Structures are given as structure tokens and as C-alpha cells.
Tab-separated table of C-alpha atoms and ligand atoms in Angstrom:
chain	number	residue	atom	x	y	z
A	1	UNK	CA	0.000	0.000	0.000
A	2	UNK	CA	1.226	3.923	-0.770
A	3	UNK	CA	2.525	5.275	2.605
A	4	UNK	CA	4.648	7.714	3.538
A	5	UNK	CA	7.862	6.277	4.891
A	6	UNK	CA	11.131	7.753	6.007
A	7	UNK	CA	13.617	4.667	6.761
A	8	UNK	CA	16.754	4.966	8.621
A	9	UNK	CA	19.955	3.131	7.356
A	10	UNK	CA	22.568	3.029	9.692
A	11	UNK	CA	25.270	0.965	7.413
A	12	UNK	CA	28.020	-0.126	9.786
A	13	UNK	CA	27.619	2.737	12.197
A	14	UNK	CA	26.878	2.300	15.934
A	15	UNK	CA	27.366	1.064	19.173
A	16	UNK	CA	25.560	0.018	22.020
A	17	UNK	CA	25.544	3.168	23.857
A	18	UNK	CA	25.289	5.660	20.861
A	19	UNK	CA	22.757	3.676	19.664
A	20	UNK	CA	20.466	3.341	22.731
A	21	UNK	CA	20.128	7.746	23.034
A	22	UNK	CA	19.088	7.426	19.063
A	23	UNK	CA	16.686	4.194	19.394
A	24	UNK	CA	15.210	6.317	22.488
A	25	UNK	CA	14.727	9.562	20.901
A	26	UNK	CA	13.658	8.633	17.726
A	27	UNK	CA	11.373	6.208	19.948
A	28	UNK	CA	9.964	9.269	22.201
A	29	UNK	CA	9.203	11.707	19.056
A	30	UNK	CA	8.496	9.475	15.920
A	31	UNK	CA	4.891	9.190	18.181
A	32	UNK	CA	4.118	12.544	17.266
A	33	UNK	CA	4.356	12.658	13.685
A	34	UNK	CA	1.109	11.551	11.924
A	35	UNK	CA	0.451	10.206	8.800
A	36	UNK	CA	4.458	9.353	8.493
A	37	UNK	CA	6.083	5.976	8.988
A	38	UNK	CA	9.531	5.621	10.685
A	39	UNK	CA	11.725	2.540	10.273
A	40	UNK	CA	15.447	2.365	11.021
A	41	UNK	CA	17.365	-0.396	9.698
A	42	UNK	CA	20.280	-1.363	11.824
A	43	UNK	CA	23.258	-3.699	11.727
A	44	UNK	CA	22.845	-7.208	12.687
A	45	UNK	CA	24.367	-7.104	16.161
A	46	UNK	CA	22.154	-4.480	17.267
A	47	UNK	CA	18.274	-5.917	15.821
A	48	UNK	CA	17.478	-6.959	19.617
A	49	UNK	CA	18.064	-3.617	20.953
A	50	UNK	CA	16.019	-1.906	18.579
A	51	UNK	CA	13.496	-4.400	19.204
A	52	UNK	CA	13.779	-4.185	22.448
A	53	UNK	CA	13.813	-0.002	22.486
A	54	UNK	CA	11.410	0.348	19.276
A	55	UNK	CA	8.982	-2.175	20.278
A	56	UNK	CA	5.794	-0.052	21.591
A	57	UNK	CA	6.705	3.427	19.933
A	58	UNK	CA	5.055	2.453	16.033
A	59	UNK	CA	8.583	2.668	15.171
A	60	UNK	CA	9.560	-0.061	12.271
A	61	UNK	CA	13.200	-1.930	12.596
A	62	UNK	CA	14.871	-3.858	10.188
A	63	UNK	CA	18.130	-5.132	8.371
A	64	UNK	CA	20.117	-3.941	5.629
A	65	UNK	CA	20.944	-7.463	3.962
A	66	UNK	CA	20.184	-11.076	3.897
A	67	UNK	CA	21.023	-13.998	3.087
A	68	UNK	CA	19.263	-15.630	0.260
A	69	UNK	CA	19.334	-18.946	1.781
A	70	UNK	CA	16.728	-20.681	3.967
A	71	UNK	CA	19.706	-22.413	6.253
A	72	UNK	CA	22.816	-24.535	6.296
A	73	UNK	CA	26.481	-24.633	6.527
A	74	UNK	CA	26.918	-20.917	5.267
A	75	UNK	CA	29.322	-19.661	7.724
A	76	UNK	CA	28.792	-15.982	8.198
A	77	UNK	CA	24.949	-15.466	6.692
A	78	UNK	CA	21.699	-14.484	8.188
A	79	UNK	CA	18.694	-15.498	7.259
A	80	UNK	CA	15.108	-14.391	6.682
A	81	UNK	CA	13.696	-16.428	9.662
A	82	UNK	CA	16.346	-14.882	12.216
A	83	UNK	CA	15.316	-11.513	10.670
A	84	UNK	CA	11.893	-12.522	11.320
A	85	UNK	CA	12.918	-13.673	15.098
A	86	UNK	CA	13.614	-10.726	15.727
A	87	UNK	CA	10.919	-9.056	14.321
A	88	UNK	CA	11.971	-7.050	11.321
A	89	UNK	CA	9.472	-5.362	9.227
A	90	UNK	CA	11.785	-4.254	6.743
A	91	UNK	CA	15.104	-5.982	4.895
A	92	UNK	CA	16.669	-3.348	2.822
A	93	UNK	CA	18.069	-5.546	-0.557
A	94	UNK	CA	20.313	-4.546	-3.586
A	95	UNK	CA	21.549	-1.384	-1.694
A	96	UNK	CA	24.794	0.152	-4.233
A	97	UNK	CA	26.650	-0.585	-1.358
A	98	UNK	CA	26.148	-4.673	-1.723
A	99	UNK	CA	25.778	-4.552	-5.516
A	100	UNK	CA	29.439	-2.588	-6.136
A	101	UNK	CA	31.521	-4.131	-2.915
A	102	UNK	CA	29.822	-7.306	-2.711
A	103	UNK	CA	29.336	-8.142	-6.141
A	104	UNK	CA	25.430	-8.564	-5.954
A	105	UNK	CA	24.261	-8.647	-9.457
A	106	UNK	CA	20.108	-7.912	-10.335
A	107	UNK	CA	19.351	-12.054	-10.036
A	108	UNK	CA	20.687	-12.379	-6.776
A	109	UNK	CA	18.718	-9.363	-5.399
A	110	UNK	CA	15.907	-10.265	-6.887
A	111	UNK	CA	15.683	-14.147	-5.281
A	112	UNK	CA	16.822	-12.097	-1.951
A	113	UNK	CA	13.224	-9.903	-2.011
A	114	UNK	CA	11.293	-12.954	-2.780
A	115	UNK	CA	12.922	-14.629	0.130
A	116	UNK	CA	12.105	-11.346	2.537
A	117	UNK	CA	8.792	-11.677	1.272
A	118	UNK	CA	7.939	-15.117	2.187
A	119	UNK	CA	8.536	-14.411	5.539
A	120	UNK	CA	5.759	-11.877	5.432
A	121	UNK	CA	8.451	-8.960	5.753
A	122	UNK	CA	8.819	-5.963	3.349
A	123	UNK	CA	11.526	-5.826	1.030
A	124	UNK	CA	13.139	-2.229	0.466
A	125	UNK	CA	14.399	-2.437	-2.809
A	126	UNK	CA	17.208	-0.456	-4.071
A	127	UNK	CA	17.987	0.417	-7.319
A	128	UNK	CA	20.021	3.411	-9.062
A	129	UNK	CA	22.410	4.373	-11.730
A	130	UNK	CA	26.038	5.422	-11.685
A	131	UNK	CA	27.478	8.527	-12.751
A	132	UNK	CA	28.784	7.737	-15.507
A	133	UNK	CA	25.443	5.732	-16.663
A	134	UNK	CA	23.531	8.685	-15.926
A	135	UNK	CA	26.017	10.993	-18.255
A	136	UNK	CA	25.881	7.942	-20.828
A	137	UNK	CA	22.226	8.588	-21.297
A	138	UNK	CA	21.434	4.964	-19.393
A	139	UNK	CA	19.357	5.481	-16.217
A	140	UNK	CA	15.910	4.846	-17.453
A	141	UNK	CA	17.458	1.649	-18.993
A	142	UNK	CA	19.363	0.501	-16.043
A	143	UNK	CA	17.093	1.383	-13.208
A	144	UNK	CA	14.287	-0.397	-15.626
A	145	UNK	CA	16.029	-3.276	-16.010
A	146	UNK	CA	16.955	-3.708	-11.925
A	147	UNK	CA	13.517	-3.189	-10.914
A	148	UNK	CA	12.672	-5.346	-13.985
A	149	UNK	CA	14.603	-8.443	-12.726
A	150	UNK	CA	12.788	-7.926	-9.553
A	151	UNK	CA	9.497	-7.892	-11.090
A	152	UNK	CA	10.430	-11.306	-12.843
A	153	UNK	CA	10.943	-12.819	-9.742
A	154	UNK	CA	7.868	-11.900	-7.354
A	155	UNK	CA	5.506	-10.684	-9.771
A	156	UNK	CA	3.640	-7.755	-9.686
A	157	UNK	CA	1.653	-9.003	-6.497
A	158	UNK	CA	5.326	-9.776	-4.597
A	159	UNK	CA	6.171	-6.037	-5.831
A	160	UNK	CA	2.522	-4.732	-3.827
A	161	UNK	CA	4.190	-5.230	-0.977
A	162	UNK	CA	7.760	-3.971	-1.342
A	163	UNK	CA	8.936	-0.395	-0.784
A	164	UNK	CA	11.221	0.793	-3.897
A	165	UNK	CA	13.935	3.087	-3.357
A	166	UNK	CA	15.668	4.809	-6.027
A	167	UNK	CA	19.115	6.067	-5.064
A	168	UNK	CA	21.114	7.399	-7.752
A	169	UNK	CA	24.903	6.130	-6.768
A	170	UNK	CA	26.265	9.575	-7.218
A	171	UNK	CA	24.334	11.053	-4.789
A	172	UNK	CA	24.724	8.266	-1.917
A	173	UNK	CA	27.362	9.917	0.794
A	174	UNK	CA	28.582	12.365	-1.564
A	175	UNK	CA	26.616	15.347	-0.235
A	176	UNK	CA	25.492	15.570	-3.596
A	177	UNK	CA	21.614	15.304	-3.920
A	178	UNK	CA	19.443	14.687	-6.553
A	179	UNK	CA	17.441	17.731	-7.744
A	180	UNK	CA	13.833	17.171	-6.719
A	181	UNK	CA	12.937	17.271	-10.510
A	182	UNK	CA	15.733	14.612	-11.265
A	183	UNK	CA	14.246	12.239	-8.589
A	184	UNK	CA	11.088	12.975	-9.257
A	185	UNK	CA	11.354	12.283	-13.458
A	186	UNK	CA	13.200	8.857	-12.340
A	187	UNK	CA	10.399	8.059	-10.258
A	188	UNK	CA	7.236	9.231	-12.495
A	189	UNK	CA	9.522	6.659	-15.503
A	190	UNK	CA	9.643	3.715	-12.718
A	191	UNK	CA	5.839	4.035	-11.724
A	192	UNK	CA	4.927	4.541	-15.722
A	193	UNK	CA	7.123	1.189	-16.350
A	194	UNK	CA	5.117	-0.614	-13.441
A	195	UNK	CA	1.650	0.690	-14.599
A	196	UNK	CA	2.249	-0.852	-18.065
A	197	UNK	CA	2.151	-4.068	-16.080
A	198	UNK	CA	-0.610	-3.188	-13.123
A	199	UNK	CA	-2.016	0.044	-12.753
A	200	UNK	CA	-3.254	-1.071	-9.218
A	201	UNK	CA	0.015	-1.710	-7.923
A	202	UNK	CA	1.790	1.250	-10.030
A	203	UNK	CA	-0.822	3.623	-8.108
A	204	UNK	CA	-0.472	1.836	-4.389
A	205	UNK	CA	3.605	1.468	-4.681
A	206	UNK	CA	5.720	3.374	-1.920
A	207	UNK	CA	8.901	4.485	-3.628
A	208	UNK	CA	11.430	6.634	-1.862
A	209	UNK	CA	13.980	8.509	-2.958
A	210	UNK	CA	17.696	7.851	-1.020
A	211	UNK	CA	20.851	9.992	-1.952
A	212	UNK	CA	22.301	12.991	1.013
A	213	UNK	CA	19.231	13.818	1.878
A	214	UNK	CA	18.910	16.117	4.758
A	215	UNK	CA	16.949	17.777	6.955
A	216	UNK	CA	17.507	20.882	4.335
A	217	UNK	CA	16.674	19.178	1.557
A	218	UNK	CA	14.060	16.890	2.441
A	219	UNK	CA	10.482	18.948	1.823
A	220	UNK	CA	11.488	20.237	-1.577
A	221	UNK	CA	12.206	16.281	-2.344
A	222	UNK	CA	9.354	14.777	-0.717
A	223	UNK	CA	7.197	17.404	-1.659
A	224	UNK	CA	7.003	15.289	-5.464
A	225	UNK	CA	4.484	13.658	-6.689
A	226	UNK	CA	5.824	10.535	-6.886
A	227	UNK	CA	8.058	10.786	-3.983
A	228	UNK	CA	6.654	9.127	-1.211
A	229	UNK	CA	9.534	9.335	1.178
A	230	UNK	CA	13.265	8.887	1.660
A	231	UNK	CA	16.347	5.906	2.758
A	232	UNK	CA	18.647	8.365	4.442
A	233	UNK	CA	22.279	7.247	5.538
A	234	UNK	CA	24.069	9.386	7.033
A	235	UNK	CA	21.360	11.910	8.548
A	236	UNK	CA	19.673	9.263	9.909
A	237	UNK	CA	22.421	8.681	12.512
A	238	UNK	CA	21.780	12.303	13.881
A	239	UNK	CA	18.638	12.082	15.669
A	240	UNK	CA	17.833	15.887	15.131
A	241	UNK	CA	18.655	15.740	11.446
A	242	UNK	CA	16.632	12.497	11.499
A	243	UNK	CA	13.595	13.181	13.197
A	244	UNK	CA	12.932	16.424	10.905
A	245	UNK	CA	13.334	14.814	7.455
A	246	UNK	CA	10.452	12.134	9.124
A	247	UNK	CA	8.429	15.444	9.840
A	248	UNK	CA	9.316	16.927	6.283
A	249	UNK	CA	7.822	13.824	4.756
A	250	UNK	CA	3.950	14.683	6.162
A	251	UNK	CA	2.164	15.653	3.308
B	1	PGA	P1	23.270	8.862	2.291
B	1	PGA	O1	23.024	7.311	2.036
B	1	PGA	O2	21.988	9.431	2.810
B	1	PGA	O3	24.372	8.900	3.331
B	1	PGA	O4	23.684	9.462	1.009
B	1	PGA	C1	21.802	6.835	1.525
B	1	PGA	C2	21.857	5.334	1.442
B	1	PGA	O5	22.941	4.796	1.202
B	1	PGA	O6	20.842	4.647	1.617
């Protein structure tokens, strides 16, 4: 379903203490924003905390990767079902991060969201071009063709309930945002590309936007018509900066 949703991700930032005054202060004021989801997702390690801080404030948790296998010998992974253990709403998948450093490639994210899914979580799906696709002329073609091997693999109904988020690489911890009318084209393409499949689910699908944004830059992004909210890394570990891009995302 369309929400509004501001999501937290915390990449390998944190530590117990740190993390408890954030966890308890986004806890204590997410409350009084209507309308507005909050989620933060949050290293491994640190899951029972936030469940154990988040879990009566309406404030979502979740993880930033998984492993796309049920369980075994697999030294090292996580799987859905622990995610689910500790009761994650939200598994972000495909982030740049994993697709340049860790050599994810469109197939693999896509089997990872259908494996989120089937443990009744939402996948937050993360696609985006590079700079150097962008100044080649290629993002409608490669952010069609990641959300397009995604599509393959759960369907249009499987896509109903995943959040999309479109982070263009260049602007992820470079301080360099998208314009709001840059986001907001690559976001009108992705829901036009949808609708030729569904309408329904075209119309209903939450897609944020994730690149620097700040508390500065937030409204003018989220204020887009197909822009229903951001994934914010680094302001998201500043509970000031945090707690007013969730407030800048009320309609
Ligand atoms: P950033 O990161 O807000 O620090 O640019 C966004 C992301 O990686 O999800």
C-alpha cells in the first residue's frame, strides 16, 4: 500500500551506547508525527536492541541485507527467519553498497526480495544508476532493467508489498543530492514502467527517494508527486537531522 515512509539506514555505524540515546529519541518523538512511517534499519548485532527499544513506539526496525538462503552450513549469513525472530518489518536488498563491494548482481537481489517476502516482511528495494550511466544517457534503462529483474521474480503481487527506493549512486554519501525534478522524473519513468504491467500496484507502490538527503533538503524532495519518502544514511544517525526529514515527509 502507498505510505509515507522515512527509513533509517545506519550501514556499519553504531554502538551500544550511541545507539540506545538514538533508538530512544527517535522512539519518544516518531509518536508525534502523523500520517508518516519511521523505520530504522540497523546492523545485525544491534536488531534486539532496537526491538527491544522500538517495540511499543510504532517505530519499524529492520536489516540492511540477507542472506538468500533458507539455512545450512553458510558460515557468516543471516537469514530471513532470524530476521523474522527478531521481528523485522523491513530488509533493505540490492543497496549500491552490496551490488558494487559485494558483487550482488540484479538475479541475486531479486531471489533475496522474494525470500524477505515469504517471511511476510517488506523488502526495500534499491535500485540506481552510476554517474557515468547517468552521463551515458542509461538510467531509465538501467534502473528499468533492476527493478525489472525484480518484477520477474515476485511478480507484480510480490512487488505490492515492497517499498522501492531509487538512489542514484552519485548522490549516496557524496553530499550531492538529486534535484527534486531529477528524482522525481526517475520516479514518475519507474511508476509509468510498473503501470504498463498493473495500474493497481503502479498507483499503491511506496517508492522513496535515497541519496544525502537532509533535513535541508528533504520537503522540496518529498514534496514530489511521486516521492513518497526517503532511505537516508548518514542523517539518519543524527537524531535531530533524522527526526525532521520524518516530519518533512507529512504531506
Ligand atoms: P546517504 O546514504 O543518505 O548517506 O547518502 C543513503 C543510502 O545509502 O541509503
Amino acid at each position: 500500500m502507498r505510505q509515507r515512509l522515512v527509513a533509517g539506514n545506519w550501514k556499519m555505524f553504531g554502538n551500544s551506547a550511541r545507539n540506545q540515546l538514538l533508538l530512544e529519541g527517535v522512539a519518544g518523538q516518531a509518536a508525534s508525527i502523523g500520517q508518516v512511517s519511521c523505520a530504522v534499519c540497523v546492523p545485525f548485532p544491534y536488531l534486539h536492541q532496537a526491538r527491544s527499544i522500538l517495540a511499543e513506539s510504532g517505530v519499524g526496525w529492520g536489516a540492511q541485507n540477507v542472506s538468500q538462503r533458507t539455512e545450512g552450513a553458510f558460515t557468516g549469513e543471516v537469514s530471513v527467519s532470524m530476521l523474522a525472530d527478531f521481528g523485522c518489518r523491513y530488509v533493505i536488498v540490492g543497496h549500491s553498497e552490496r551490488r558494487s563491494l559485494f558483487c550482488e548482481g540484479d538475479q541475486l537481489v531479486a531471489v533475496k526480495a522474494r525470500a524477505v517476502l515469504e517471511q511476510q516482511m517488506t523488502p526495500i528495494v534499491c535500485i540506481g544508476e552510476s554517474l557515468d550511466e547517468r552521463e551515458g544517457g542509461m538510467t531509465e534503462a538501467v534502473v528499468s532493467r533492476q527493478l525489472g529483474a525484480v518484477i520477474e521474480e515476485i511478480g507484480t503481487a510480490g512487488l505490492h508489498k515492497s517499498v522501492v527506493a531509487y538512489e542514484p549512486v552519485w548522490a549516496i554519501g557524496t553530499g550531492k543530492t538529486a534535484t527534486p525534478e531529477q528524482a522525481q522524473a526517475v520516479h514518475a519513468y519507474l511508476r509509468n514502467v510498473v503501470s504498463e504491467q498493473d495500474a493497481d500496484v503502479a498507483r499503491d507502490l511506496t517508492m522513496l527517494y535515497g541519496g544525502s538527503v537532509k533535513a535541508a533538503n528533504a520537503a522540496a524532495l518529498f514534496a514530489m508527486e511521486d516521492i513518497d519518502g526517503g532511505l537516508i544514511g548518514g542523517a539518519s544517525l543524527d537524531l535531530n537531522e533524522f527526526m525532521s526529514i520524518c516530519k518533512a515527509a507529512v504531506r
